[in-house]
Amino acid sequence: MTAVDDRPTAPADAPRRRPNPLLALLRNSWRQLTSMRTALVLLFLLAVAAIPGSVLPQRGVNPEDVRDFFTAHPDLAPLLDRVGAFEAFSSAWFSAIYLLLFTSLIGCITPRLRDHVRALRARPPAVPKRLERLPQHAVVPAPDGGAAAVAETLRRRRWRVAVRGDEISAEKGYLKETGNLIFHSSMLVVLVAVALGSWYGWHGNRLLVAGEDQVFCNTRQQYAEAKLGPRVDDDLPRFCMQLDEFDARFLETGQPAFYNAKVTVDSDGGPPRPAEFSVNSPLRLDGANVYLLGHGYAPVIRYTDRFGRSQTSAVPFLSTGDVGLSSEGLAAFPDANVDPDTGERDPDLQVAFSGLYLPTAPQEPPFVRSEHPTERNPLLDLVAYRGNLGLDAGIPGSVYQLDQRQVSNGRLTEIGAKQLRTGESWTLDDGTKVEFLGTRPFITLSVRHDPGTTLLLVSSIGLVLGLMGSLFVRRRRIFVRVLPPGSGAPDSGSPTGGSSLVEVAGLPRTEHPGFAAEFAQLVAAIGAGGRPGDAGTDPGTPAGAREGAE
Amino acid sequence: MSALSDQVVSIATLVYLLAMISHAVEYALGNVRARAVAAPARELVGAAASPGGAAGGALGGGVAAGGAVATEVPSRAERTARRAEWAGRIAVGLTVLGAALHLAGLVTRGLAADRMPWGNMYEFVLTVSFIGVAAWLVVLVKWPFLRRLGLFLTLVMVLLVATAELVLYTPIVPLVPALNSYWFIVHVSTIVFASGLFLLGVVPAVAYLMRAGYEDGKRSFPYTLARRLPAAAGLERLTFVLHAFSFPIFTFAVIAGAIWAEAAWGRPWGWDPKETWAFISWVVYAGYLHARATPSVKRNVAAWLAILGFLTVLMNLFGVNIFFEGLHSYGGL
Ligand code: HEM
């Protein structure tokens, strides 16, 4: 291979005084760290270190799976947790690898950057003495105009040219190194963008049920689940949002085909305005983006207690995971049966209904699985409970599930079950009544702010463009010497006798299989004095065939 | 239309199988042409390009050749060589036919589904393998002397397409809403394209390892297969060219995926298993390019990295859909 790769060598040692052993060690380690071999090893380690994060469940991706993993492997899970296996990509070991890699990267590109800037400023180097030793070499009749004409030909072809008397040096393909440096620097910028996002970004998830009474305003407390970067104060951008309409279409198989949410947004100062968003087009507000992640039904249940007072709840029921959107939920009425005269609450008369909602119930029992996600034959299967719900006791419980401990210790008793269709009601044993009024749609939202995304996009573009420059551009040099008339070429019995000749040589500085063909073209152009028409030699000429010999 | 597509794909698989057999015959008959171990690649092109000269010039060594062909009864070796040449050409012809059928299968599938045929794993594997075979034909036009690699390529094609048909087959369904985006086309088409090139790139990488071993004098089992392969240096270069071409495309594809993920899920990158394995592939291929650019690292190591890279791509294509649960919902198995 003829390619000559000049990469920055370690700086030549300065005249040695007695080397401080610590300094020497440090310098040696630095040199080791910034070597290509180390970069290679670190890259390999990075790839290997990413594997556990894809095999084990991750908190950032799916916290429920992590919980399940703890249940399934009670001994192993805490051990794994201690080494950060469930947050693999922010764990110490993963961070250590990429930080080392990026340190190596900085150490690697800084000297290259310096060298490259120097090379960009410098003139191409002087013509070597023995041109016939270079990989490409030819002697042709000199064009009219001699060195100046040759230089002009090269310049027109966008070579960087230096003329020294009768000698011309030219170089091309600086973009390769420029691209390489842009590419590697862009990776650093990507890291900065990610860091920005995690420090100054925040996000929260929540459910939003349709209806005026369910308006959601953007505060920390309104999120079921939220994560704020360490540099975010609690003052989130202010806006309120109400779900007016949710439109979903499904195929006969139950597979979703289309989602769209219509909302009214009331952002800081402005009047309320209608807006829409769907799965691939989030609602972009000032300082926050709202993404539609999912949807479901919230059955509207009215309970009328012993005192004849009714309360209505529209609780989102969560999908059990089948395509028919069978969903489960809990409608709790902790304030039921409070005596309106005395205001006295009997803690053992609280009421709750756990339910299974089937948007399209089958024609015949068992009614356990919905056949389609649209509401073709809605059926609500309710189980009623009365007693102490355990909410006051401060026992942490999910709003979507009954606290089973209260059932098992007898404070909450099941008092029956019934299937209701829309509009039907059920009178319980104590004469109180529950009605299924219908459903409202709800959507799952993710509200996010990430100040790093623009920078991320810009650096990614730099990454790709730099990479292309680095991989597709080739650096090469051309040297030309105009020989005085009658001198004869050093390696050939000159066919042109007395007229002057030029000796041309080419040096690909990186692997460049097409160089011979390019060189042949250039030689032809130089020999012809750059006259158009003679410039293009067929790349399949013998010179082209030689290239395989590199 | 859907049934038509299925049938066309089945026939394409068969045709690839025939092409493979034909390549195998060429291999077995083995003319002596690839004997020129150290000869520069381009000279081989010259030899292969002129059909008449191919047999004659190749025989060079011990057998009477050249002008003798016209006057004398062809020697046995010559006849064998000619048969091998024909087997090779038939193999290429069959590969072209297979690729045409393969494309027809994809087009009819797309028409039947009324969208690009990249909606589930079956379609995805089918498209990736088509890109692989199409890129192979381009390579073949440019460097015909590589024809013998066709044996490996058709083997890979038969395996992939048959797996797609037998294991991954899914009836046509439209896309889930998250896939309904023009970023879908940008992201998936570039991923498919890059994966197809990586698939093709692994063929010369494996061939290089075998051939380099053979040239080093190894004569045990896998190396002996490489006796009739083109010279190692050319294979190594082809490996690099294919990877250097597909790596930026793959990089772009991953970035396009991130842009889409930002719009669909609210974050450009979330370490979903598919994203994680794309990251792993990217890092491994970056490792390959680094290894190749580092003079102190042996070319063998680089070739192994290229193969490892493709294994991670396969892992992403099959493994992640089968073993892990993620947001990338086109698993469809
Ligand atoms: C963050 C991890 C890194 C990645 C993903 C990466 C990726 C790449 C890629 C894809 C190339 C190929 C482009 C080309 O061949 O010109 C490349 C080239 C190069 N990289 Fe890196 N790189 C990384 C870190 C480093 C480090 C730490 C060093 C220095 C020790 C380094 C030094 C180089 C050099 C010198 C080249 C040019 C090779 C040539 O002469 O062609 N890179 N890098």
PDB file of N, CA, C and O in Angstrom, chain A residues 7 36 40 43-44 46-47 50-51 54 61 89 251 255-256 279-280 282 284 291 448 457 460 464 467 471-472 511 513 545 547 550, chain B residues 42 173-178 180-181 237 244 247-248 251 255 260 262-264 266 270-271 276-277 279 283 287 290-294 324:
ATOM      1  N   ARG A   7       0.164  10.750  10.987  1.00  0.00           N
ATOM      2  CA  ARG A   7      -0.672  11.129  12.118  1.00  0.00           C
ATOM      3  C   ARG A   7       0.244  11.750  13.146  1.00  0.00           C
ATOM      4  O   ARG A   7       1.444  11.514  13.132  1.00  0.00           O
ATOM      5  N   MET A  36      -4.528   5.457  19.837  1.00  0.00           N
ATOM      6  CA  MET A  36      -5.636   4.862  19.100  1.00  0.00           C
ATOM      7  C   MET A  36      -6.011   3.496  19.662  1.00  0.00           C
ATOM      8  O   MET A  36      -7.170   3.119  19.668  1.00  0.00           O
ATOM      9  N   LEU A  40      -9.620   2.296  20.895  1.00  0.00           N
ATOM     10  CA  LEU A  40     -10.249   1.082  20.372  1.00  0.00           C
ATOM     11  C   LEU A  40     -10.772   0.199  21.500  1.00  0.00           C
ATOM     12  O   LEU A  40     -11.905  -0.279  21.474  1.00  0.00           O
ATOM     13  N   LEU A  43     -13.752   1.857  23.096  1.00  0.00           N
ATOM     14  CA  LEU A  43     -14.948   1.707  22.253  1.00  0.00           C
ATOM     15  C   LEU A  43     -15.546   0.325  22.449  1.00  0.00           C
ATOM     16  O   LEU A  43     -16.755   0.165  22.606  1.00  0.00           O
ATOM     17  N   PHE A  44     -14.676  -0.671  22.464  1.00  0.00           N
ATOM     18  CA  PHE A  44     -15.154  -2.034  22.628  1.00  0.00           C
ATOM     19  C   PHE A  44     -15.825  -2.203  23.996  1.00  0.00           C
ATOM     20  O   PHE A  44     -16.921  -2.757  24.109  1.00  0.00           O
ATOM     21  N   LEU A  46     -17.223   0.077  25.720  1.00  0.00           N
ATOM     22  CA  LEU A  46     -18.489   0.823  25.728  1.00  0.00           C
ATOM     23  C   LEU A  46     -19.602  -0.027  25.129  1.00  0.00           C
ATOM     24  O   LEU A  46     -20.719  -0.084  25.659  1.00  0.00           O
ATOM     25  N   ALA A  47     -19.268  -0.718  24.040  1.00  0.00           N
ATOM     26  CA  ALA A  47     -20.275  -1.576  23.409  1.00  0.00           C
ATOM     27  C   ALA A  47     -20.692  -2.695  24.359  1.00  0.00           C
ATOM     28  O   ALA A  47     -21.875  -2.991  24.516  1.00  0.00           O
ATOM     29  N   ALA A  50     -22.892  -1.613  27.257  1.00  0.00           N
ATOM     30  CA  ALA A  50     -24.276  -1.229  26.940  1.00  0.00           C
ATOM     31  C   ALA A  50     -25.203  -2.438  26.958  1.00  0.00           C
ATOM     32  O   ALA A  50     -26.419  -2.286  27.014  1.00  0.00           O
ATOM     33  N   ILE A  51     -24.626  -3.638  26.924  1.00  0.00           N
ATOM     34  CA  ILE A  51     -25.473  -4.832  26.809  1.00  0.00           C
ATOM     35  C   ILE A  51     -26.374  -5.044  28.040  1.00  0.00           C
ATOM     36  O   ILE A  51     -27.573  -5.255  27.873  1.00  0.00           O
ATOM     37  N   SER A  54     -29.663  -3.437  28.032  1.00  0.00           N
ATOM     38  CA  SER A  54     -30.730  -3.882  27.147  1.00  0.00           C
ATOM     39  C   SER A  54     -31.325  -5.201  27.621  1.00  0.00           C
ATOM     40  O   SER A  54     -32.442  -5.554  27.273  1.00  0.00           O
ATOM     41  N   VAL A  61     -36.815   3.266  31.546  1.00  0.00           N
ATOM     42  CA  VAL A  61     -37.614   2.810  30.415  1.00  0.00           C
ATOM     43  C   VAL A  61     -38.924   2.217  30.897  1.00  0.00           C
ATOM     44  O   VAL A  61     -40.002   2.554  30.404  1.00  0.00           O
ATOM     45  N   PHE A  89     -27.320   3.051  32.254  1.00  0.00           N
ATOM     46  CA  PHE A  89     -26.709   4.092  31.437  1.00  0.00           C
ATOM     47  C   PHE A  89     -26.330   5.329  32.224  1.00  0.00           C
ATOM     48  O   PHE A  89     -25.716   6.235  31.693  1.00  0.00           O
ATOM     49  N   LEU A 251     -58.681  -0.715  13.487  1.00  0.00           N
ATOM     50  CA  LEU A 251     -59.020  -1.697  12.460  1.00  0.00           C
ATOM     51  C   LEU A 251     -59.941  -2.744  13.060  1.00  0.00           C
ATOM     52  O   LEU A 251     -60.119  -2.809  14.269  1.00  0.00           O
ATOM     53  N   GLN A 255     -56.331  -3.318  16.037  1.00  0.00           N
ATOM     54  CA  GLN A 255     -55.103  -2.534  15.992  1.00  0.00           C
ATOM     55  C   GLN A 255     -55.430  -1.063  15.769  1.00  0.00           C
ATOM     56  O   GLN A 255     -56.245  -0.721  14.912  1.00  0.00           O
ATOM     57  N   PRO A 256     -54.825  -0.181  16.534  1.00  0.00           N
ATOM     58  CA  PRO A 256     -55.118   1.240  16.364  1.00  0.00           C
ATOM     59  C   PRO A 256     -54.606   1.765  15.031  1.00  0.00           C
ATOM     60  O   PRO A 256     -53.581   1.308  14.526  1.00  0.00           O
ATOM     61  N   VAL A 279     -50.116  11.382  17.754  1.00  0.00           N
ATOM     62  CA  VAL A 279     -48.941  10.632  18.183  1.00  0.00           C
ATOM     63  C   VAL A 279     -47.627  11.170  17.620  1.00  0.00           C
ATOM     64  O   VAL A 279     -46.665  11.314  18.337  1.00  0.00           O
ATOM     65  N   ASN A 280     -47.600  11.486  16.335  1.00  0.00           N
ATOM     66  CA  ASN A 280     -46.329  11.963  15.810  1.00  0.00           C
ATOM     67  C   ASN A 280     -46.197  13.469  15.744  1.00  0.00           C
ATOM     68  O   ASN A 280     -45.184  13.966  15.277  1.00  0.00           O
ATOM     69  N   PRO A 282     -46.512  16.367  18.373  1.00  0.00           N
ATOM     70  CA  PRO A 282     -46.791  16.856  19.716  1.00  0.00           C
ATOM     71  C   PRO A 282     -47.270  18.303  19.696  1.00  0.00           C
ATOM     72  O   PRO A 282     -47.136  19.004  18.687  1.00  0.00           O
ATOM     73  N   ARG A 284     -46.524  21.803  20.739  1.00  0.00           N
ATOM     74  CA  ARG A 284     -45.331  22.506  21.189  1.00  0.00           C
ATOM     75  C   ARG A 284     -45.737  23.837  21.786  1.00  0.00           C
ATOM     76  O   ARG A 284     -46.149  24.746  21.074  1.00  0.00           O
ATOM     77  N   TYR A 291     -46.867  15.466  24.680  1.00  0.00           N
ATOM     78  CA  TYR A 291     -46.895  14.291  23.814  1.00  0.00           C
ATOM     79  C   TYR A 291     -48.045  13.380  24.201  1.00  0.00           C
ATOM     80  O   TYR A 291     -48.315  13.185  25.383  1.00  0.00           O
ATOM     81  N   ARG A 448     -42.916  17.622  28.504  1.00  0.00           N
ATOM     82  CA  ARG A 448     -41.454  17.625  28.589  1.00  0.00           C
ATOM     83  C   ARG A 448     -40.849  18.942  28.178  1.00  0.00           C
ATOM     84  O   ARG A 448     -41.377  19.651  27.334  1.00  0.00           O
ATOM     85  N   LEU A 457     -29.417  18.443  17.782  1.00  0.00           N
ATOM     86  CA  LEU A 457     -29.690  18.341  16.350  1.00  0.00           C
ATOM     87  C   LEU A 457     -28.529  18.912  15.545  1.00  0.00           C
ATOM     88  O   LEU A 457     -28.037  18.296  14.593  1.00  0.00           O
ATOM     89  N   SER A 460     -25.567  16.723  15.666  1.00  0.00           N
ATOM     90  CA  SER A 460     -25.757  15.499  14.882  1.00  0.00           C
ATOM     91  C   SER A 460     -25.534  15.755  13.407  1.00  0.00           C
ATOM     92  O   SER A 460     -24.960  14.920  12.695  1.00  0.00           O
ATOM     93  N   VAL A 464     -22.672  13.887  10.986  1.00  0.00           N
ATOM     94  CA  VAL A 464     -22.836  13.181   9.714  1.00  0.00           C
ATOM     95  C   VAL A 464     -22.003  13.839   8.618  1.00  0.00           C
ATOM     96  O   VAL A 464     -21.287  13.155   7.868  1.00  0.00           O
ATOM     97  N   LEU A 467     -18.369  13.196   9.174  1.00  0.00           N
ATOM     98  CA  LEU A 467     -18.068  11.799   8.879  1.00  0.00           C
ATOM     99  C   LEU A 467     -17.920  11.578   7.386  1.00  0.00           C
ATOM    100  O   LEU A 467     -17.015  10.878   6.921  1.00  0.00           O
ATOM    101  N   LEU A 471     -14.602  10.282   5.541  1.00  0.00           N
ATOM    102  CA  LEU A 471     -14.528   8.978   4.880  1.00  0.00           C
ATOM    103  C   LEU A 471     -14.392   9.077   3.366  1.00  0.00           C
ATOM    104  O   LEU A 471     -13.823   8.205   2.739  1.00  0.00           O
ATOM    105  N   PHE A 472     -14.954  10.123   2.781  1.00  0.00           N
ATOM    106  CA  PHE A 472     -15.006  10.127   1.314  1.00  0.00           C
ATOM    107  C   PHE A 472     -13.973  11.036   0.664  1.00  0.00           C
ATOM    108  O   PHE A 472     -13.684  10.903  -0.512  1.00  0.00           O
ATOM    109  N   GLU A 511      -5.095   6.177   1.765  1.00  0.00           N
ATOM    110  CA  GLU A 511      -5.453   5.135   0.827  1.00  0.00           C
ATOM    111  C   GLU A 511      -6.408   5.705  -0.222  1.00  0.00           C
ATOM    112  O   GLU A 511      -7.415   6.312   0.119  1.00  0.00           O
ATOM    113  N   PRO A 513      -7.630   4.405  -3.975  1.00  0.00           N
ATOM    114  CA  PRO A 513      -7.501   3.517  -5.141  1.00  0.00           C
ATOM    115  C   PRO A 513      -7.727   4.230  -6.466  1.00  0.00           C
ATOM    116  O   PRO A 513      -7.216   3.796  -7.482  1.00  0.00           O
ATOM    117  N   ALA A 545      -5.473   0.981 -14.667  1.00  0.00           N
ATOM    118  CA  ALA A 545      -5.325  -0.423 -14.333  1.00  0.00           C
ATOM    119  C   ALA A 545      -4.212  -0.650 -13.332  1.00  0.00           C
ATOM    120  O   ALA A 545      -4.182  -1.660 -12.649  1.00  0.00           O
ATOM    121  N   GLU A 547      -3.768   0.870 -10.670  1.00  0.00           N
ATOM    122  CA  GLU A 547      -4.055   1.263  -9.289  1.00  0.00           C
ATOM    123  C   GLU A 547      -4.139   0.083  -8.345  1.00  0.00           C
ATOM    124  O   GLU A 547      -3.877   0.193  -7.173  1.00  0.00           O
ATOM    125  N   GLU A 550      -1.365  -0.931  -5.714  1.00  0.00           N
ATOM    126  CA  GLU A 550      -0.951  -0.172  -4.539  1.00  0.00           C
ATOM    127  C   GLU A 550      -0.578  -1.082  -3.382  1.00  0.00           C
ATOM    128  O   GLU A 550      -1.109  -2.148  -3.251  1.00  0.00           O
TER     129      GLU A 550
ATOM    130  N   ARG B  42      -6.948  -5.667 -10.214  1.00  0.00           N
ATOM    131  CA  ARG B  42      -7.403  -5.156 -11.485  1.00  0.00           C
ATOM    132  C   ARG B  42      -6.965  -6.016 -12.658  1.00  0.00           C
ATOM    133  O   ARG B  42      -7.579  -6.037 -13.697  1.00  0.00           O
ATOM    134  N   VAL B 173     -50.998  -5.940   7.710  1.00  0.00           N
ATOM    135  CA  VAL B 173     -51.820  -5.026   8.512  1.00  0.00           C
ATOM    136  C   VAL B 173     -51.277  -3.627   8.295  1.00  0.00           C
ATOM    137  O   VAL B 173     -50.109  -3.476   7.988  1.00  0.00           O
ATOM    138  N   PRO B 174     -52.125  -2.607   8.469  1.00  0.00           N
ATOM    139  CA  PRO B 174     -51.590  -1.256   8.349  1.00  0.00           C
ATOM    140  C   PRO B 174     -50.697  -0.922   9.539  1.00  0.00           C
ATOM    141  O   PRO B 174     -50.575  -1.708  10.474  1.00  0.00           O
ATOM    142  N   LEU B 175     -50.109   0.247   9.488  1.00  0.00           N
ATOM    143  CA  LEU B 175     -49.172   0.628  10.534  1.00  0.00           C
ATOM    144  C   LEU B 175     -49.899   1.129  11.769  1.00  0.00           C
ATOM    145  O   LEU B 175     -50.971   1.713  11.676  1.00  0.00           O
ATOM    146  N   VAL B 176     -49.290   0.912  12.918  1.00  0.00           N
ATOM    147  CA  VAL B 176     -49.818   1.524  14.136  1.00  0.00           C
ATOM    148  C   VAL B 176     -49.571   3.030  14.036  1.00  0.00           C
ATOM    149  O   VAL B 176     -48.678   3.452  13.309  1.00  0.00           O
ATOM    150  N   PRO B 177     -50.359   3.841  14.776  1.00  0.00           N
ATOM    151  CA  PRO B 177     -50.264   5.290  14.578  1.00  0.00           C
ATOM    152  C   PRO B 177     -48.851   5.837  14.737  1.00  0.00           C
ATOM    153  O   PRO B 177     -48.461   6.756  14.030  1.00  0.00           O
ATOM    154  N   ALA B 178     -48.078   5.248  15.648  1.00  0.00           N
ATOM    155  CA  ALA B 178     -46.740   5.790  15.873  1.00  0.00           C
ATOM    156  C   ALA B 178     -45.871   5.670  14.624  1.00  0.00           C
ATOM    157  O   ALA B 178     -44.922   6.419  14.446  1.00  0.00           O
ATOM    158  N   ASN B 180     -46.936   6.131  11.649  1.00  0.00           N
ATOM    159  CA  ASN B 180     -47.526   6.898  10.574  1.00  0.00           C
ATOM    160  C   ASN B 180     -46.878   8.263  10.453  1.00  0.00           C
ATOM    161  O   ASN B 180     -47.450   9.272  10.818  1.00  0.00           O
ATOM    162  N   SER B 181     -45.686   8.294   9.897  1.00  0.00           N
ATOM    163  CA  SER B 181     -44.966   9.554   9.872  1.00  0.00           C
ATOM    164  C   SER B 181     -43.972   9.505   8.739  1.00  0.00           C
ATOM    165  O   SER B 181     -43.511   8.430   8.362  1.00  0.00           O
ATOM    166  N   ARG B 237     -10.146  -4.803   0.930  1.00  0.00           N
ATOM    167  CA  ARG B 237     -10.528  -3.463   0.463  1.00  0.00           C
ATOM    168  C   ARG B 237     -12.029  -3.371   0.238  1.00  0.00           C
ATOM    169  O   ARG B 237     -12.665  -2.394   0.596  1.00  0.00           O
ATOM    170  N   ALA B 244     -17.350   1.629   4.785  1.00  0.00           N
ATOM    171  CA  ALA B 244     -17.168   3.080   4.780  1.00  0.00           C
ATOM    172  C   ALA B 244     -18.367   3.752   4.132  1.00  0.00           C
ATOM    173  O   ALA B 244     -18.752   4.855   4.493  1.00  0.00           O
ATOM    174  N   PHE B 247     -21.547   3.094   6.806  1.00  0.00           N
ATOM    175  CA  PHE B 247     -21.505   3.653   8.162  1.00  0.00           C
ATOM    176  C   PHE B 247     -22.135   5.043   8.268  1.00  0.00           C
ATOM    177  O   PHE B 247     -22.952   5.275   9.159  1.00  0.00           O
ATOM    178  N   PRO B 248     -21.801   5.986   7.363  1.00  0.00           N
ATOM    179  CA  PRO B 248     -22.475   7.297   7.459  1.00  0.00           C
ATOM    180  C   PRO B 248     -23.982   7.181   7.257  1.00  0.00           C
ATOM    181  O   PRO B 248     -24.750   7.910   7.892  1.00  0.00           O
ATOM    182  N   THR B 251     -25.344   6.016  10.467  1.00  0.00           N
ATOM    183  CA  THR B 251     -25.314   7.122  11.420  1.00  0.00           C
ATOM    184  C   THR B 251     -26.498   8.054  11.174  1.00  0.00           C
ATOM    185  O   THR B 251     -27.215   8.435  12.112  1.00  0.00           O
ATOM    186  N   ILE B 255     -29.761   8.937  13.612  1.00  0.00           N
ATOM    187  CA  ILE B 255     -30.134  10.305  13.954  1.00  0.00           C
ATOM    188  C   ILE B 255     -31.576  10.586  13.529  1.00  0.00           C
ATOM    189  O   ILE B 255     -32.360  11.188  14.267  1.00  0.00           O
ATOM    190  N   TRP B 260     -37.316  11.355  15.030  1.00  0.00           N
ATOM    191  CA  TRP B 260     -38.676  10.811  15.035  1.00  0.00           C
ATOM    192  C   TRP B 260     -39.112  10.471  16.466  1.00  0.00           C
ATOM    193  O   TRP B 260     -40.235  10.772  16.886  1.00  0.00           O
ATOM    194  N   GLU B 262     -38.201  11.823  19.084  1.00  0.00           N
ATOM    195  CA  GLU B 262     -38.509  13.055  19.819  1.00  0.00           C
ATOM    196  C   GLU B 262     -39.949  13.458  19.552  1.00  0.00           C
ATOM    197  O   GLU B 262     -40.671  13.887  20.455  1.00  0.00           O
ATOM    198  N   ALA B 263     -40.376  13.324  18.293  1.00  0.00           N
ATOM    199  CA  ALA B 263     -41.744  13.721  17.957  1.00  0.00           C
ATOM    200  C   ALA B 263     -42.776  12.728  18.485  1.00  0.00           C
ATOM    201  O   ALA B 263     -43.866  13.113  18.892  1.00  0.00           O
ATOM    202  N   ALA B 264     -42.431  11.447  18.467  1.00  0.00           N
ATOM    203  CA  ALA B 264     -43.429  10.442  18.822  1.00  0.00           C
ATOM    204  C   ALA B 264     -43.472  10.169  20.314  1.00  0.00           C
ATOM    205  O   ALA B 264     -44.540  10.033  20.897  1.00  0.00           O
ATOM    206  N   GLY B 266     -41.364  11.892  22.674  1.00  0.00           N
ATOM    207  CA  GLY B 266     -40.961  13.010  23.509  1.00  0.00           C
ATOM    208  C   GLY B 266     -39.509  13.008  23.918  1.00  0.00           C
ATOM    209  O   GLY B 266     -39.074  13.888  24.632  1.00  0.00           O
ATOM    210  N   GLY B 270     -33.798   7.141  24.459  1.00  0.00           N
ATOM    211  CA  GLY B 270     -34.262   6.678  25.759  1.00  0.00           C
ATOM    212  C   GLY B 270     -33.748   5.313  26.150  1.00  0.00           C
ATOM    213  O   GLY B 270     -34.267   4.698  27.062  1.00  0.00           O
ATOM    214  N   TRP B 271     -32.752   4.802  25.456  1.00  0.00           N
ATOM    215  CA  TRP B 271     -32.177   3.498  25.781  1.00  0.00           C
ATOM    216  C   TRP B 271     -33.213   2.390  25.783  1.00  0.00           C
ATOM    217  O   TRP B 271     -33.168   1.469  26.581  1.00  0.00           O
ATOM    218  N   THR B 276     -30.608   0.828  22.164  1.00  0.00           N
ATOM    219  CA  THR B 276     -29.364   0.371  22.770  1.00  0.00           C
ATOM    220  C   THR B 276     -28.550  -0.472  21.791  1.00  0.00           C
ATOM    221  O   THR B 276     -27.345  -0.272  21.649  1.00  0.00           O
ATOM    222  N   TRP B 277     -29.227  -1.367  21.084  1.00  0.00           N
ATOM    223  CA  TRP B 277     -28.470  -2.220  20.164  1.00  0.00           C
ATOM    224  C   TRP B 277     -28.009  -1.448  18.942  1.00  0.00           C
ATOM    225  O   TRP B 277     -26.961  -1.761  18.368  1.00  0.00           O
ATOM    226  N   PHE B 279     -26.994   1.558  19.149  1.00  0.00           N
ATOM    227  CA  PHE B 279     -25.809   2.199  19.716  1.00  0.00           C
ATOM    228  C   PHE B 279     -24.635   1.225  19.724  1.00  0.00           C
ATOM    229  O   PHE B 279     -23.518   1.571  19.326  1.00  0.00           O
ATOM    230  N   VAL B 283     -21.121   1.685  17.724  1.00  0.00           N
ATOM    231  CA  VAL B 283     -19.819   1.722  18.386  1.00  0.00           C
ATOM    232  C   VAL B 283     -18.900   0.637  17.819  1.00  0.00           C
ATOM    233  O   VAL B 283     -17.720   0.871  17.590  1.00  0.00           O
ATOM    234  N   GLY B 287     -15.488   1.132  15.874  1.00  0.00           N
ATOM    235  CA  GLY B 287     -14.292   0.374  16.244  1.00  0.00           C
ATOM    236  C   GLY B 287     -13.636  -0.245  15.024  1.00  0.00           C
ATOM    237  O   GLY B 287     -12.412  -0.216  14.887  1.00  0.00           O
ATOM    238  N   HIS B 290     -11.828   2.460  13.161  1.00  0.00           N
ATOM    239  CA  HIS B 290     -10.621   2.834  13.899  1.00  0.00           C
ATOM    240  C   HIS B 290      -9.547   1.780  13.755  1.00  0.00           C
ATOM    241  O   HIS B 290      -8.390   2.083  13.530  1.00  0.00           O
ATOM    242  N   ALA B 291      -9.976   0.518  13.907  1.00  0.00           N
ATOM    243  CA  ALA B 291      -9.002  -0.568  13.857  1.00  0.00           C
ATOM    244  C   ALA B 291      -8.316  -0.572  12.500  1.00  0.00           C
ATOM    245  O   ALA B 291      -7.121  -0.780  12.383  1.00  0.00           O
ATOM    246  N   ARG B 292      -9.089  -0.300  11.475  1.00  0.00           N
ATOM    247  CA  ARG B 292      -8.515  -0.333  10.148  1.00  0.00           C
ATOM    248  C   ARG B 292      -7.578   0.850   9.918  1.00  0.00           C
ATOM    249  O   ARG B 292      -6.634   0.758   9.130  1.00  0.00           O
ATOM    250  N   ALA B 293      -7.881   1.961  10.603  1.00  0.00           N
ATOM    251  CA  ALA B 293      -7.033   3.139  10.399  1.00  0.00           C
ATOM    252  C   ALA B 293      -5.804   3.110  11.292  1.00  0.00           C
ATOM    253  O   ALA B 293      -4.953   3.977  11.190  1.00  0.00           O
ATOM    254  N   THR B 294      -5.739   2.158  12.200  1.00  0.00           N
ATOM    255  CA  THR B 294      -4.595   2.095  13.101  1.00  0.00           C
ATOM    256  C   THR B 294      -3.604   1.064  12.569  1.00  0.00           C
ATOM    257  O   THR B 294      -3.909  -0.119  12.523  1.00  0.00           O
ATOM    258  N   PHE B 324     -36.886  -9.004  23.858  1.00  0.00           N
ATOM    259  CA  PHE B 324     -37.139  -7.839  24.703  1.00  0.00           C
ATOM    260  C   PHE B 324     -38.447  -7.175  24.317  1.00  0.00           C
ATOM    261  O   PHE B 324     -38.921  -7.292  23.200  1.00  0.00           O
TER     262      PHE B 324
END
